[in-house]
Amino acid sequence: MPTLFILFGFRFFFWSNEHIPVHIHINKGDAEAKYNIESLELVENYGFKRNELRMIESILEENKEIIKERWQEYFGKGAKR
């Protein structure tokens, strides 16, 4: 499971057998969330508080292009969407 980066204790990562659409998982302690990258839509949230989700969303917005590039590098050109 490739970790893209860790910021403010939040770990941003992909599972090694991911599927499209491009999305990312975030965890910190026992909490975990999943976001679609293109729309920055929250797909799942297990335990993050609203203020933590706002911080995650801000980090995702600032790093959206990097995340998409890393997805392409890891999963290949066929996983573009």
XYZ file of C-alpha atoms in Angstrom:
81
model
C 0.000 0.000 0.000
C 1.852 3.060 -1.257
C 1.879 6.037 1.098
C 1.940 9.321 -0.806
C 2.642 11.582 2.135
C 2.013 12.166 5.824
C 0.946 15.655 6.905
C -0.203 16.744 10.363
C -0.415 13.068 11.329
C -2.758 12.196 8.434
C -1.462 9.411 6.183
C -2.575 9.666 2.537
C -2.319 6.377 0.659
C -3.569 4.023 -2.061
C -4.271 0.331 -1.667
C -2.115 -1.686 -4.066
C -5.168 -3.155 -5.860
C -7.147 0.048 -6.423
C -9.881 0.721 -8.967
C -11.111 3.793 -10.776
C -12.250 6.488 -10.213
C -9.020 7.930 -8.848
C -9.390 8.123 -5.083
C -7.270 8.233 -1.951
C -7.514 6.843 1.553
C -6.569 8.813 4.638
C -6.038 7.537 8.148
C -4.939 8.861 11.478
C -5.143 6.698 14.564
C -8.341 4.645 14.318
C -10.070 7.043 11.899
C -10.165 6.503 8.139
C -11.724 8.283 5.157
C -11.838 7.910 1.385
C -12.137 10.743 -1.176
C -12.644 10.780 -4.925
C -9.895 13.026 -6.229
C -11.488 14.631 -9.283
C -14.555 15.893 -7.397
C -12.940 15.948 -3.914
C -16.079 14.121 -2.775
C -16.022 12.362 0.589
C -16.937 8.728 -0.122
C -16.469 7.189 3.337
C -15.710 8.497 6.800
C -15.060 6.331 9.818
C -14.259 8.458 12.825
C -12.922 11.788 11.562
C -14.458 14.924 13.058
C -15.712 17.727 10.815
C -12.703 19.970 11.525
C -10.343 17.112 10.591
C -12.258 16.551 7.339
C -11.912 20.260 6.509
C -8.154 20.019 7.011
C -7.981 16.843 4.871
C -10.020 18.526 2.126
C -7.677 21.513 2.160
C -4.642 19.231 1.836
C -6.314 17.307 -0.997
C -7.200 20.485 -2.863
C -3.614 21.740 -2.645
C -2.166 18.378 -3.742
C -4.786 17.167 -6.223
C -2.470 17.170 -9.253
C 0.334 15.439 -7.370
C -2.059 12.722 -6.216
C -3.318 12.157 -9.768
C 0.273 11.972 -11.059
C 1.256 9.471 -8.368
C -1.829 7.362 -9.207
C -0.737 7.305 -12.871
C 2.831 6.384 -11.946
C 1.731 3.532 -9.696
C -1.226 2.071 -11.591
C -0.172 2.925 -15.146
C -1.711 4.760 -18.054
C -4.692 2.393 -18.301
C -5.989 3.611 -14.931
C -6.474 7.202 -16.045
C -10.021 8.087 -15.005
